[in-house]
């Protein structure tokens, strides 16, 4: 069935189709509509789930961890300062190896006060141990919620599905809603190997001494290392069932490109138009849409950029003192891999500023020129003087 949906409600329907049994959340703009619709579904009996109204995002994540340890499939949603308030519990979720799925609707971090999009909130949580995946369209948002449970429950790690505030959260698009019976065949019932059960008692999250702590962290590393392959496998299986194939990244006119842009989220849609325009001018430009950010899909990205002269990374985020997080992470992952292209880091669209065609045109024009990038330099586009 096709229906016109905003991304926030695409999430709600994805949660319903995934047969989530516990939801704990606290409202915050621009994600509130996600949990508003889920709460209505719970009240109307459309979802056989318990909705927990809590006093903060920290408490929401604490409830999700407890419910997941008890064997429930759980969900929460948040944004910006709410995600930052969860920070301590994000580490607890990853260290507890619970496959919680959370939506973070990107919103810039205050101060100055802002409710509009950029990716700094989610990217600042990179080191908490959550898988992070960025979506371009409302269809991808709904499909990614279902896939997130499939992946998270295989690798026993929490999963963050991320998309742009307002550019997607409040924008309506046609979305194909899968049949419940098809989703049930794709996403099996959650049956964790270990859970809190009085008939089979186990100890969870007790103190660990120095002779064992490192081994716990290494087990997380081993699971994280498998994630890119699991994401690709899940995307291929999803494609067989529903006709839409996904992976860690998506290439557009990139095979013979000499200059490539790396984008994420909704900027990708604008970039496709720009790439087509430059192809008409005879410039071999291409596009790589990065879907999986954490863990970084090193091998897939190396294959996508190999042979290019120059690669521009479009970062709608900023880490003070370090620059754009996507560019920084790309450089860290490709260094020492032979003949790699020159990397151009671009900062764009912070605080919800529009990333229009002219911004991306300027990025390609800079790469096509003879401008050289110094180590540590970043290029801010559409910055007022």
CSV table of N, CA and C in Angstrom, one decimal, residues 113-272:
chain,number,residue,atom,x,y,z
A,113,UNK,N,20.5,28.8,20.5
A,113,UNK,CA,19.3,27.9,20.4
A,113,UNK,C,18.9,27.7,19.0
A,114,UNK,N,18.6,26.5,18.6
A,114,UNK,CA,18.2,26.2,17.2
A,114,UNK,C,17.4,24.9,17.3
A,115,UNK,N,16.4,24.8,16.4
A,115,UNK,CA,15.6,23.6,16.3
A,115,UNK,C,15.9,22.9,14.9
A,116,UNK,N,16.7,23.5,14.1
A,116,UNK,CA,16.9,23.1,12.7
A,116,UNK,C,18.0,22.1,12.5
A,117,UNK,N,18.1,21.5,11.4
A,117,UNK,CA,19.0,20.3,11.3
A,117,UNK,C,20.5,20.6,11.1
A,118,UNK,N,21.3,19.8,11.7
A,118,UNK,CA,22.6,19.4,11.3
A,118,UNK,C,23.0,18.2,12.1
A,119,UNK,N,24.1,17.5,11.7
A,119,UNK,CA,24.4,16.2,12.2
A,119,UNK,C,25.3,16.1,13.4
A,120,UNK,N,25.6,17.2,14.0
A,120,UNK,CA,26.5,17.3,15.1
A,120,UNK,C,26.0,16.5,16.3
A,121,UNK,N,24.7,16.4,16.5
A,121,UNK,CA,24.2,15.7,17.7
A,121,UNK,C,24.5,14.2,17.6
A,122,UNK,N,24.2,13.6,16.5
A,122,UNK,CA,24.4,12.1,16.4
A,122,UNK,C,25.9,11.8,16.3
A,123,UNK,N,26.6,12.6,15.5
A,123,UNK,CA,28.0,12.3,15.2
A,123,UNK,C,28.9,12.4,16.5
A,124,UNK,N,28.4,13.3,17.4
A,124,UNK,CA,29.2,13.5,18.6
A,124,UNK,C,29.0,12.2,19.5
A,125,UNK,N,28.1,11.3,19.2
A,125,UNK,CA,27.9,10.1,20.0
A,125,UNK,C,28.6,8.9,19.3
A,126,UNK,N,29.5,9.1,18.3
A,126,UNK,CA,30.1,8.1,17.6
A,126,UNK,C,30.8,7.0,18.5
A,127,UNK,N,31.4,7.5,19.5
A,127,UNK,CA,32.3,6.6,20.3
A,127,UNK,C,31.5,5.9,21.4
A,128,UNK,N,30.2,6.0,21.4
A,128,UNK,CA,29.4,5.3,22.4
A,128,UNK,C,29.2,3.8,22.1
A,129,UNK,N,29.5,3.4,20.8
A,129,UNK,CA,29.3,2.0,20.5
A,129,UNK,C,28.0,1.7,19.8
A,130,UNK,N,27.3,2.7,19.3
A,130,UNK,CA,26.0,2.5,18.5
A,130,UNK,C,26.3,2.4,17.0
A,131,UNK,N,25.7,1.5,16.3
A,131,UNK,CA,25.6,1.5,14.9
A,131,UNK,C,24.9,2.8,14.5
A,132,UNK,N,25.4,3.5,13.5
A,132,UNK,CA,24.7,4.7,13.0
A,132,UNK,C,24.5,4.6,11.5
A,133,UNK,N,23.2,4.9,11.0
A,133,UNK,CA,22.9,4.8,9.6
A,133,UNK,C,22.0,6.0,9.3
A,134,UNK,N,22.4,6.7,8.1
A,134,UNK,CA,21.8,8.0,7.8
A,134,UNK,C,20.9,7.8,6.5
A,135,UNK,N,19.7,8.4,6.6
A,135,UNK,CA,18.7,8.1,5.5
A,135,UNK,C,18.4,9.4,4.7
A,136,UNK,N,18.1,9.1,3.4
A,136,UNK,CA,17.9,10.2,2.4
A,136,UNK,C,16.4,10.5,2.2
A,137,UNK,N,15.5,9.5,2.3
A,137,UNK,CA,14.1,9.7,2.0
A,137,UNK,C,13.2,9.0,3.0
A,138,UNK,N,11.9,9.4,3.0
A,138,UNK,CA,11.0,8.8,3.9
A,138,UNK,C,10.8,7.3,3.7
A,139,UNK,N,10.9,6.8,2.5
A,139,UNK,CA,10.9,5.4,2.2
A,139,UNK,C,12.1,4.7,2.8
A,140,UNK,N,13.2,5.3,2.7
A,140,UNK,CA,14.4,4.7,3.3
A,140,UNK,C,14.3,4.7,4.8
A,141,UNK,N,13.7,5.7,5.4
A,141,UNK,CA,13.5,5.7,6.8
A,141,UNK,C,12.7,4.5,7.3
A,142,UNK,N,11.5,4.3,6.7
A,142,UNK,CA,10.7,3.2,7.1
A,142,UNK,C,11.4,1.9,6.9
A,143,UNK,N,12.0,1.7,5.8
A,143,UNK,CA,12.7,0.4,5.5
A,143,UNK,C,13.8,0.2,6.5
A,144,UNK,N,14.5,1.3,6.8
A,144,UNK,CA,15.7,1.2,7.7
A,144,UNK,C,15.3,0.8,9.1
A,145,UNK,N,14.1,1.2,9.6
A,145,UNK,CA,13.7,0.8,10.9
A,145,UNK,C,13.6,-0.7,11.0
A,146,UNK,N,13.0,-1.3,10.0
A,146,UNK,CA,12.8,-2.8,9.9
A,146,UNK,C,14.2,-3.5,9.8
A,147,UNK,N,15.0,-3.0,9.0
A,147,UNK,CA,16.4,-3.5,8.8
A,147,UNK,C,17.2,-3.4,10.1
A,148,UNK,N,17.0,-2.3,10.8
A,148,UNK,CA,17.8,-2.0,12.0
A,148,UNK,C,17.6,-3.1,13.0
A,149,UNK,N,16.4,-3.6,13.2
A,149,UNK,CA,16.1,-4.7,14.1
A,149,UNK,C,16.8,-6.0,13.6
A,150,UNK,N,16.7,-6.2,12.3
A,150,UNK,CA,17.3,-7.4,11.7
A,150,UNK,C,18.8,-7.4,12.0
A,151,UNK,N,19.4,-6.3,11.8
A,151,UNK,CA,20.9,-6.2,12.0
A,151,UNK,C,21.3,-6.2,13.4
A,152,UNK,N,20.6,-5.4,14.2
A,152,UNK,CA,21.0,-5.2,15.6
A,152,UNK,C,20.9,-6.5,16.4
A,153,UNK,N,19.8,-7.3,16.1
A,153,UNK,CA,19.6,-8.6,16.8
A,153,UNK,C,20.6,-9.7,16.4
A,154,UNK,N,21.2,-9.5,15.2
A,154,UNK,CA,22.3,-10.4,14.8
A,154,UNK,C,23.6,-10.1,15.4
A,155,UNK,N,23.9,-8.9,15.6
A,155,UNK,CA,25.3,-8.5,16.1
A,155,UNK,C,25.2,-8.1,17.6
A,156,UNK,N,24.0,-8.1,18.2
A,156,UNK,CA,23.8,-7.7,19.6
A,156,UNK,C,24.5,-6.3,19.9
A,157,UNK,N,24.1,-5.3,19.1
A,157,UNK,CA,24.6,-4.0,19.3
A,157,UNK,C,23.4,-3.0,19.1
A,158,UNK,N,23.3,-1.9,19.8
A,158,UNK,CA,22.2,-0.9,19.6
A,158,UNK,C,22.4,-0.2,18.3
A,159,UNK,N,21.3,0.3,17.7
A,159,UNK,CA,21.2,0.8,16.4
A,159,UNK,C,20.5,2.2,16.3
A,160,UNK,N,21.2,3.2,15.7
A,160,UNK,CA,20.6,4.5,15.6
A,160,UNK,C,20.2,4.8,14.1
A,161,UNK,N,19.0,5.0,13.8
A,161,UNK,CA,18.5,5.4,12.5
A,161,UNK,C,18.4,6.9,12.5
A,162,UNK,N,19.1,7.6,11.6
A,162,UNK,CA,19.2,9.0,11.7
A,162,UNK,C,18.7,9.7,10.4
A,163,UNK,N,18.0,10.8,10.6
A,163,UNK,CA,17.6,11.6,9.4
A,163,UNK,C,17.4,13.0,9.7
A,164,UNK,N,17.3,13.9,8.7
A,164,UNK,CA,17.3,15.3,8.9
A,164,UNK,C,16.0,15.9,9.5
A,165,UNK,N,16.2,16.7,10.5
A,165,UNK,CA,15.0,17.4,11.0
A,165,UNK,C,14.4,18.3,10.0
A,166,UNK,N,13.1,18.3,9.9
A,166,UNK,CA,12.3,19.2,9.0
A,166,UNK,C,12.5,18.9,7.5
A,167,UNK,N,13.7,18.8,7.0
A,167,UNK,CA,13.9,18.4,5.6
A,167,UNK,C,13.2,17.0,5.3
A,168,UNK,N,13.2,16.1,6.3
A,168,UNK,CA,12.5,14.9,6.2
A,168,UNK,C,11.4,14.7,7.2
A,169,UNK,N,11.7,15.1,8.5
A,169,UNK,CA,10.8,14.7,9.6
A,169,UNK,C,9.4,15.3,9.4
A,170,UNK,N,9.3,16.5,8.8
A,170,UNK,CA,8.0,17.1,8.6
A,170,UNK,C,7.6,17.2,7.2
A,171,UNK,N,8.3,16.6,6.3
A,171,UNK,CA,8.1,16.6,4.8
A,171,UNK,C,7.4,15.3,4.4
A,172,UNK,N,6.3,15.5,3.6
A,172,UNK,CA,5.5,14.4,3.2
A,172,UNK,C,6.0,13.8,1.8
A,173,UNK,N,6.1,12.5,1.7
A,173,UNK,CA,6.5,11.8,0.5
A,173,UNK,C,5.7,10.6,0.4
A,174,UNK,N,5.6,10.1,-0.9
A,174,UNK,CA,4.9,8.8,-1.1
A,174,UNK,C,5.8,7.7,-0.6
A,175,UNK,N,5.2,6.8,0.3
A,175,UNK,CA,5.9,5.7,0.9
A,175,UNK,C,5.2,4.4,0.6
A,176,UNK,N,5.9,3.4,0.2
A,176,UNK,CA,5.3,2.1,0.1
A,176,UNK,C,5.4,1.4,1.4
A,177,UNK,N,4.2,1.0,2.0
A,177,UNK,CA,4.2,0.4,3.3
A,177,UNK,C,4.1,-1.1,3.1
A,178,UNK,N,5.1,-1.9,3.6
A,178,UNK,CA,5.0,-3.4,3.4
A,178,UNK,C,3.9,-4.0,4.1
A,179,UNK,N,3.4,-5.2,3.6
A,179,UNK,CA,2.4,-5.9,4.3
A,179,UNK,C,3.0,-6.5,5.6
A,180,UNK,N,2.2,-6.6,6.7
A,180,UNK,CA,2.7,-7.1,7.9
A,180,UNK,C,3.2,-8.5,7.8
A,181,UNK,N,2.4,-9.3,7.0
A,181,UNK,CA,2.8,-10.7,6.9
A,181,UNK,C,4.2,-10.9,6.2
A,182,UNK,N,4.5,-10.0,5.3
A,182,UNK,CA,5.8,-10.0,4.6
A,182,UNK,C,6.9,-9.6,5.6
A,183,UNK,N,6.6,-8.6,6.4
A,183,UNK,CA,7.6,-8.1,7.4
A,183,UNK,C,7.9,-9.3,8.4
A,184,UNK,N,6.8,-10.0,8.8
A,184,UNK,CA,6.9,-11.1,9.8
A,184,UNK,C,7.8,-12.2,9.2
A,185,UNK,N,7.8,-12.4,7.9
A,185,UNK,CA,8.6,-13.4,7.3
A,185,UNK,C,10.1,-12.9,7.3
A,186,UNK,N,10.3,-11.6,7.1
A,186,UNK,CA,11.6,-11.1,7.0
A,186,UNK,C,12.3,-10.9,8.4
A,187,UNK,N,11.5,-10.4,9.3
A,187,UNK,CA,12.0,-10.1,10.7
A,187,UNK,C,11.4,-11.0,11.7
A,188,UNK,N,12.2,-12.0,12.1
A,188,UNK,CA,11.6,-13.0,13.0
A,188,UNK,C,11.5,-12.5,14.4
A,189,UNK,N,10.7,-13.2,15.2
A,189,UNK,CA,10.5,-12.8,16.6
A,189,UNK,C,11.9,-12.7,17.4
A,190,UNK,N,12.0,-11.7,18.2
A,190,UNK,CA,13.2,-11.5,19.0
A,190,UNK,C,13.3,-12.6,20.1
A,191,UNK,N,14.4,-13.4,20.0
A,191,UNK,CA,14.6,-14.4,21.0
A,191,UNK,C,16.1,-14.3,21.4
A,192,UNK,N,16.4,-13.5,22.4
A,192,UNK,CA,17.8,-13.3,22.8
A,192,UNK,C,18.3,-14.6,23.5
A,193,UNK,N,19.6,-14.8,23.3
A,193,UNK,CA,20.3,-16.0,23.9
A,193,UNK,C,20.3,-15.9,25.4
A,194,UNK,N,20.5,-14.7,25.9
A,194,UNK,CA,20.5,-14.4,27.3
A,194,UNK,C,19.5,-13.3,27.6
A,195,UNK,N,18.8,-13.5,28.7
A,195,UNK,CA,17.8,-12.5,29.2
A,195,UNK,C,17.6,-12.7,30.7
A,196,UNK,N,17.0,-11.6,31.3
A,196,UNK,CA,16.7,-11.7,32.7
A,196,UNK,C,15.5,-12.7,32.8
A,197,UNK,N,15.8,-13.8,33.5
A,197,UNK,CA,14.7,-14.9,33.6
A,197,UNK,C,15.0,-15.6,34.9
A,198,UNK,N,14.0,-15.5,35.8
A,198,UNK,CA,14.1,-16.2,37.1
A,198,UNK,C,14.3,-17.7,37.0
A,199,UNK,N,13.9,-18.3,35.9
A,199,UNK,CA,14.0,-19.7,35.7
A,199,UNK,C,15.4,-20.1,35.2
A,200,UNK,N,16.1,-19.1,34.6
A,200,UNK,CA,17.5,-19.4,34.1
A,200,UNK,C,18.3,-18.2,34.5
A,201,UNK,N,18.7,-18.1,35.8
A,201,UNK,CA,19.3,-16.9,36.3
A,201,UNK,C,20.7,-16.7,35.7
A,202,UNK,N,21.0,-15.4,35.4
A,202,UNK,CA,22.4,-15.0,34.9
A,202,UNK,C,22.7,-13.7,35.6
A,203,UNK,N,23.9,-13.3,35.6
A,203,UNK,CA,24.3,-12.0,36.2
A,203,UNK,C,24.6,-11.1,35.0
A,204,UNK,N,24.0,-9.8,35.1
A,204,UNK,CA,24.2,-8.8,34.1
A,204,UNK,C,24.9,-7.6,34.6
A,205,UNK,N,25.9,-7.1,33.9
A,205,UNK,CA,26.5,-5.8,34.2
A,205,UNK,C,27.1,-5.7,35.6
A,206,UNK,N,27.6,-6.8,36.1
A,206,UNK,CA,28.3,-6.7,37.4
A,206,UNK,C,29.7,-6.2,37.2
A,207,UNK,N,30.4,-5.9,38.3
A,207,UNK,CA,31.7,-5.3,38.2
A,207,UNK,C,32.7,-6.3,37.6
A,208,UNK,N,33.6,-5.7,36.7
A,208,UNK,CA,34.6,-6.6,36.0
A,208,UNK,C,35.9,-6.0,36.4
A,209,UNK,N,36.8,-6.9,36.7
A,209,UNK,CA,38.2,-6.5,37.2
A,209,UNK,C,39.1,-6.4,36.0
A,210,UNK,N,40.3,-5.8,36.2
A,210,UNK,CA,41.2,-5.5,35.0
A,210,UNK,C,41.6,-6.7,34.2
A,211,UNK,N,41.5,-7.9,34.8
A,211,UNK,CA,41.9,-9.1,34.1
A,211,UNK,C,40.9,-9.5,33.0
A,212,UNK,N,39.7,-8.9,33.0
A,212,UNK,CA,38.7,-9.3,32.0
A,212,UNK,C,38.1,-8.1,31.2
A,213,UNK,N,38.2,-6.9,31.7
A,213,UNK,CA,37.5,-5.7,31.1
A,213,UNK,C,37.9,-5.6,29.6
A,214,UNK,N,39.2,-5.7,29.3
A,214,UNK,CA,39.6,-5.6,27.9
A,214,UNK,C,39.0,-6.6,27.0
A,215,UNK,N,38.7,-7.8,27.5
A,215,UNK,CA,38.1,-8.8,26.6
A,215,UNK,C,36.7,-8.5,26.3
A,216,UNK,N,36.0,-7.9,27.3
A,216,UNK,CA,34.6,-7.4,26.9
A,216,UNK,C,34.6,-6.4,25.8
A,217,UNK,N,35.6,-5.5,25.9
A,217,UNK,CA,35.7,-4.5,24.8
A,217,UNK,C,36.1,-5.1,23.5
A,218,UNK,N,36.9,-6.1,23.5
A,218,UNK,CA,37.4,-6.8,22.3
A,218,UNK,C,36.2,-7.5,21.6
A,219,UNK,N,35.3,-8.1,22.5
A,219,UNK,CA,34.1,-8.7,21.9
A,219,UNK,C,33.2,-7.8,21.1
A,220,UNK,N,33.1,-6.5,21.7
A,220,UNK,CA,32.4,-5.5,20.9
A,220,UNK,C,33.0,-5.2,19.6
A,221,UNK,N,34.4,-5.1,19.6
A,221,UNK,CA,35.1,-4.8,18.4
A,221,UNK,C,34.9,-5.9,17.4
A,222,UNK,N,34.9,-7.2,17.8
A,222,UNK,CA,34.7,-8.3,16.9
A,222,UNK,C,33.3,-8.2,16.2
A,223,UNK,N,32.3,-7.8,17.0
A,223,UNK,CA,30.9,-7.7,16.5
A,223,UNK,C,30.9,-6.5,15.5
A,224,UNK,N,31.5,-5.4,16.0
A,224,UNK,CA,31.4,-4.2,15.1
A,224,UNK,C,32.1,-4.5,13.7
A,225,UNK,N,33.2,-5.3,13.7
A,225,UNK,CA,33.8,-5.6,12.5
A,225,UNK,C,32.9,-6.3,11.5
A,226,UNK,N,31.9,-7.0,12.0
A,226,UNK,CA,31.1,-7.8,11.1
A,226,UNK,C,29.9,-6.9,10.5
A,227,UNK,N,29.7,-5.7,11.1
A,227,UNK,CA,28.5,-5.0,10.8
A,227,UNK,C,28.4,-4.6,9.3
A,228,UNK,N,29.5,-4.1,8.7
A,228,UNK,CA,29.3,-3.7,7.2
A,228,UNK,C,28.8,-4.9,6.4
A,229,UNK,N,29.3,-6.0,6.6
A,229,UNK,CA,28.9,-7.2,5.8
A,229,UNK,C,27.5,-7.6,6.1
A,230,UNK,N,27.1,-7.5,7.4
A,230,UNK,CA,25.7,-7.8,7.8
A,230,UNK,C,24.7,-6.8,7.2
A,231,UNK,N,25.1,-5.5,7.2
A,231,UNK,CA,24.3,-4.4,6.6
A,231,UNK,C,24.1,-4.7,5.1
A,232,UNK,N,25.1,-5.1,4.4
A,232,UNK,CA,25.0,-5.4,3.0
A,232,UNK,C,24.1,-6.7,2.8
A,233,UNK,N,24.3,-7.7,3.6
A,233,UNK,CA,23.5,-8.9,3.5
A,233,UNK,C,22.0,-8.6,3.8
A,234,UNK,N,21.8,-7.8,4.8
A,234,UNK,CA,20.4,-7.5,5.2
A,234,UNK,C,19.7,-6.7,4.0
A,235,UNK,N,20.5,-5.7,3.5
A,235,UNK,CA,20.0,-4.9,2.4
A,235,UNK,C,19.6,-5.7,1.1
A,236,UNK,N,20.5,-6.8,0.9
A,236,UNK,CA,20.2,-7.6,-0.3
A,236,UNK,C,19.0,-8.5,0.0
A,237,UNK,N,18.9,-9.1,1.2
A,237,UNK,CA,17.7,-9.9,1.6
A,237,UNK,C,16.4,-9.0,1.5
A,238,UNK,N,16.5,-7.8,2.0
A,238,UNK,CA,15.4,-6.9,2.0
A,238,UNK,C,15.0,-6.6,0.5
A,239,UNK,N,16.0,-6.5,-0.3
A,239,UNK,CA,15.7,-6.2,-1.8
A,239,UNK,C,14.9,-7.4,-2.4
A,240,UNK,N,15.3,-8.6,-2.1
A,240,UNK,CA,14.6,-9.8,-2.6
A,240,UNK,C,13.1,-9.8,-2.2
A,241,UNK,N,12.9,-9.4,-1.0
A,241,UNK,CA,11.5,-9.5,-0.4
A,241,UNK,C,10.7,-8.3,-0.9
A,242,UNK,N,11.3,-7.1,-0.9
A,242,UNK,CA,10.5,-5.9,-1.0
A,242,UNK,C,10.8,-5.0,-2.3
A,243,UNK,N,11.9,-5.5,-3.0
A,243,UNK,CA,12.2,-4.8,-4.2
A,243,UNK,C,13.1,-3.5,-4.1
A,244,UNK,N,13.5,-3.3,-2.9
A,244,UNK,CA,14.4,-2.1,-2.7
A,244,UNK,C,15.7,-2.6,-2.0
A,245,UNK,N,16.8,-2.5,-2.7
A,245,UNK,CA,18.1,-3.0,-2.3
A,245,UNK,C,18.8,-1.9,-1.6
A,246,UNK,N,19.4,-2.2,-0.4
A,246,UNK,CA,20.2,-1.2,0.3
A,246,UNK,C,21.6,-1.8,0.6
A,247,UNK,N,22.6,-0.9,1.0
A,247,UNK,CA,23.9,-1.4,1.4
A,247,UNK,C,24.5,-0.3,2.3
A,248,UNK,N,25.8,-0.5,2.5
A,248,UNK,CA,26.5,0.5,3.4
A,248,UNK,C,26.6,1.9,2.7
A,249,UNK,N,26.7,1.8,1.3
A,249,UNK,CA,26.7,3.1,0.6
A,249,UNK,C,26.1,2.8,-0.8
A,250,UNK,N,25.9,3.9,-1.5
A,250,UNK,CA,25.2,3.9,-2.8
A,250,UNK,C,26.0,4.8,-3.8
A,251,UNK,N,26.4,4.3,-4.9
A,251,UNK,CA,27.1,5.1,-5.9
A,251,UNK,C,26.2,5.6,-7.0
A,252,UNK,N,26.4,6.8,-7.5
A,252,UNK,CA,25.7,7.4,-8.6
A,252,UNK,C,26.6,8.0,-9.6
A,253,UNK,N,26.7,7.4,-10.8
A,253,UNK,CA,27.5,7.8,-11.9
A,253,UNK,C,29.0,7.9,-11.4
A,254,UNK,N,29.4,7.0,-10.6
A,254,UNK,CA,30.7,7.1,-9.9
A,254,UNK,C,31.7,6.3,-10.6
A,255,UNK,N,31.3,5.3,-11.4
A,255,UNK,CA,32.3,4.3,-11.8
A,255,UNK,C,33.5,4.9,-12.6
A,256,UNK,N,33.2,5.8,-13.5
A,256,UNK,CA,34.3,6.4,-14.3
A,256,UNK,C,34.6,7.8,-13.9
A,257,UNK,N,34.1,8.2,-12.7
A,257,UNK,CA,34.3,9.6,-12.3
A,257,UNK,C,35.8,9.9,-11.9
A,258,UNK,N,36.2,11.1,-12.2
A,258,UNK,CA,37.5,11.6,-11.8
A,258,UNK,C,37.4,12.4,-10.5
A,259,UNK,N,36.2,13.1,-10.3
A,259,UNK,CA,36.0,13.9,-9.1
A,259,UNK,C,34.7,13.3,-8.5
A,260,UNK,N,34.7,13.0,-7.2
A,260,UNK,CA,33.5,12.4,-6.6
A,260,UNK,C,33.2,13.2,-5.3
A,261,UNK,N,31.9,13.3,-5.1
A,261,UNK,CA,31.4,13.9,-3.8
A,261,UNK,C,30.9,12.8,-2.9
A,262,UNK,N,31.2,12.9,-1.6
A,262,UNK,CA,30.6,12.0,-0.6
A,262,UNK,C,29.6,12.7,0.2
A,263,UNK,N,28.4,12.2,0.2
A,263,UNK,CA,27.3,12.9,0.9
A,263,UNK,C,26.6,11.9,1.8
A,264,UNK,N,25.7,12.5,2.6
A,264,UNK,CA,24.8,11.6,3.5
A,264,UNK,C,23.5,12.4,3.6
A,265,UNK,N,22.5,11.6,3.9
A,265,UNK,CA,21.1,12.2,4.2
A,265,UNK,C,20.6,13.0,3.0
A,266,UNK,N,19.8,14.0,3.3
A,266,UNK,CA,19.0,14.6,2.2
A,266,UNK,C,19.9,15.5,1.2
A,267,UNK,N,21.1,15.8,1.6
A,267,UNK,CA,21.9,16.6,0.7
A,267,UNK,C,22.2,15.7,-0.6
A,268,UNK,N,22.1,14.4,-0.4
A,268,UNK,CA,22.3,13.5,-1.5
A,268,UNK,C,21.4,13.8,-2.7
A,269,UNK,N,20.1,14.0,-2.4
A,269,UNK,CA,19.2,14.3,-3.5
A,269,UNK,C,19.6,15.5,-4.3
A,270,UNK,N,20.0,16.5,-3.7
A,270,UNK,CA,20.4,17.7,-4.4
A,270,UNK,C,21.7,17.4,-5.2
A,271,UNK,N,22.6,16.6,-4.6
A,271,UNK,CA,23.9,16.3,-5.2
A,271,UNK,C,23.7,15.5,-6.5
A,272,UNK,N,22.7,14.7,-6.6
A,272,UNK,CA,22.4,14.0,-7.9
A,272,UNK,C,22.1,14.9,-9.0
